[in-house]
XYZ file of C-alpha atoms in Angstrom:
140
model
C -97.592 -88.958 18.385
C -95.952 -86.069 16.522
C -95.481 -84.264 19.823
C -93.646 -87.266 21.279
C -91.393 -87.568 18.219
C -90.682 -83.824 18.259
C -89.855 -84.000 21.992
C -87.491 -86.924 21.503
C -85.741 -85.180 18.602
C -85.401 -82.016 20.683
C -83.864 -83.942 23.594
C -81.434 -85.693 21.248
C -80.396 -82.338 19.768
C -79.827 -80.859 23.233
C -77.772 -83.910 24.241
C -75.658 -83.618 21.081
C -74.948 -79.933 21.722
C -74.054 -80.656 25.355
C -71.699 -83.436 24.314
C -70.061 -81.190 21.735
C -69.454 -78.530 24.387
C -67.644 -80.947 26.714
C -64.114 -79.681 27.125
C -61.279 -81.729 25.698
C -58.807 -79.898 27.926
C -58.213 -79.082 31.576
C -56.706 -75.770 32.643
C -54.037 -76.479 35.240
C -51.893 -74.680 37.764
C -49.409 -75.529 40.496
C -50.774 -77.632 43.390
C -50.017 -74.861 45.908
C -51.623 -72.044 43.915
C -54.549 -70.775 46.047
C -56.700 -70.107 42.969
C -59.160 -72.923 42.253
C -61.594 -71.261 39.838
C -61.215 -68.776 37.021
C -63.871 -67.097 34.916
C -63.971 -67.928 31.226
C -63.193 -64.278 30.411
C -60.232 -64.169 32.812
C -58.858 -67.404 31.343
C -59.128 -65.942 27.851
C -57.446 -62.725 28.991
C -54.605 -64.617 30.684
C -53.767 -66.601 27.564
C -54.036 -63.485 25.382
C -51.683 -61.570 27.687
C -54.361 -59.083 28.725
C -54.299 -60.264 32.333
C -50.816 -60.847 33.677
C -51.173 -61.225 37.444
C -52.830 -63.590 39.868
C -55.292 -62.060 42.399
C -52.409 -61.623 44.879
C -50.498 -59.478 42.368
C -47.844 -62.024 41.403
C -47.056 -62.428 37.700
C -48.700 -65.323 35.890
C -46.369 -67.621 33.940
C -48.335 -68.850 30.930
C -47.544 -72.045 29.055
C -49.271 -73.243 25.885
C -48.943 -76.398 23.844
C -47.658 -76.742 20.322
C -49.846 -78.382 17.688
C -51.659 -80.927 19.847
C -55.265 -82.016 20.343
C -55.306 -80.142 23.661
C -54.118 -76.976 21.932
C -56.786 -77.205 19.235
C -59.577 -77.748 21.762
C -58.278 -75.144 24.207
C -57.733 -72.300 21.741
C -61.159 -72.791 20.220
C -62.909 -73.319 23.574
C -61.271 -70.694 25.792
C -59.503 -68.190 23.556
C -62.194 -68.401 20.864
C -59.592 -68.505 18.100
C -58.220 -71.176 15.833
C -54.680 -72.266 16.671
C -53.450 -70.337 13.606
C -55.277 -67.169 14.715
C -53.798 -67.557 18.206
C -50.283 -67.949 16.751
C -50.823 -64.911 14.506
C -52.139 -62.870 17.457
C -48.944 -63.519 19.408
C -46.672 -63.022 16.397
C -48.203 -59.562 15.848
C -47.860 -58.726 19.549
C -44.205 -59.747 19.510
C -43.335 -57.756 16.387
C -45.259 -54.677 17.522
C -43.643 -54.805 20.960
C -46.978 -55.095 22.770
C -46.436 -58.549 24.225
C -44.259 -61.612 24.587
C -45.816 -64.949 23.595
C -46.195 -67.668 26.230
C -43.650 -70.483 26.247
C -44.797 -73.272 23.951
C -44.417 -76.872 25.122
C -44.641 -80.060 23.030
C -47.067 -82.236 25.032
C -49.073 -82.894 28.211
C -46.194 -84.499 30.099
C -43.880 -81.550 29.511
C -46.706 -79.145 30.387
C -47.320 -80.917 33.697
C -43.608 -80.882 34.523
C -43.288 -77.121 33.870
C -46.504 -76.212 35.709
C -45.665 -78.472 38.664
C -42.298 -76.750 39.037
C -43.616 -73.165 38.957
C -46.129 -71.950 41.604
C -47.214 -69.067 39.328
C -47.796 -71.183 36.200
C -50.942 -71.860 34.225
C -51.401 -74.178 31.251
C -53.700 -76.872 29.895
C -53.653 -80.589 29.168
C -56.023 -83.323 28.052
C -58.331 -84.507 30.867
C -56.886 -88.039 30.803
C -53.417 -86.625 31.566
C -54.513 -84.952 34.800
C -52.858 -86.381 37.926
C -51.800 -85.281 41.414
C -48.725 -83.364 40.170
C -50.887 -80.378 39.148
C -54.218 -78.839 40.093
C -57.088 -78.323 37.680
C -58.797 -74.932 37.628
C -62.551 -74.843 37.284
C -63.629 -72.463 34.545
C -66.887 -70.795 35.463
């Protein structure tokens, strides 16, 4: 009986961890961008300005969101920083001359509009905001 209870508790714990790891964001790009997957490390590097070109050599245009639920989830999930740490990272890069922060947008709708109008763009939105105007990138 104890083995059954322990097994059930273990399965519930695994399910809770899996649910907690479900992304509350979708990384998006232009519909015509040939890229359909991006590694977690490459995504992090793109948003930290450490990777600046697509595989074909064209410059990546990075967009981020202001203080939104998508921003909170994305910066913690992909960049592995709090939103404040991410802001501080870019502020230091700007003042030291080592980088220019990505353009910050107020919400999902504005993000989709900017990404849909720029074939080299990348950004993120909440999953429920995803539609045919942009393409989601699978993070592997």
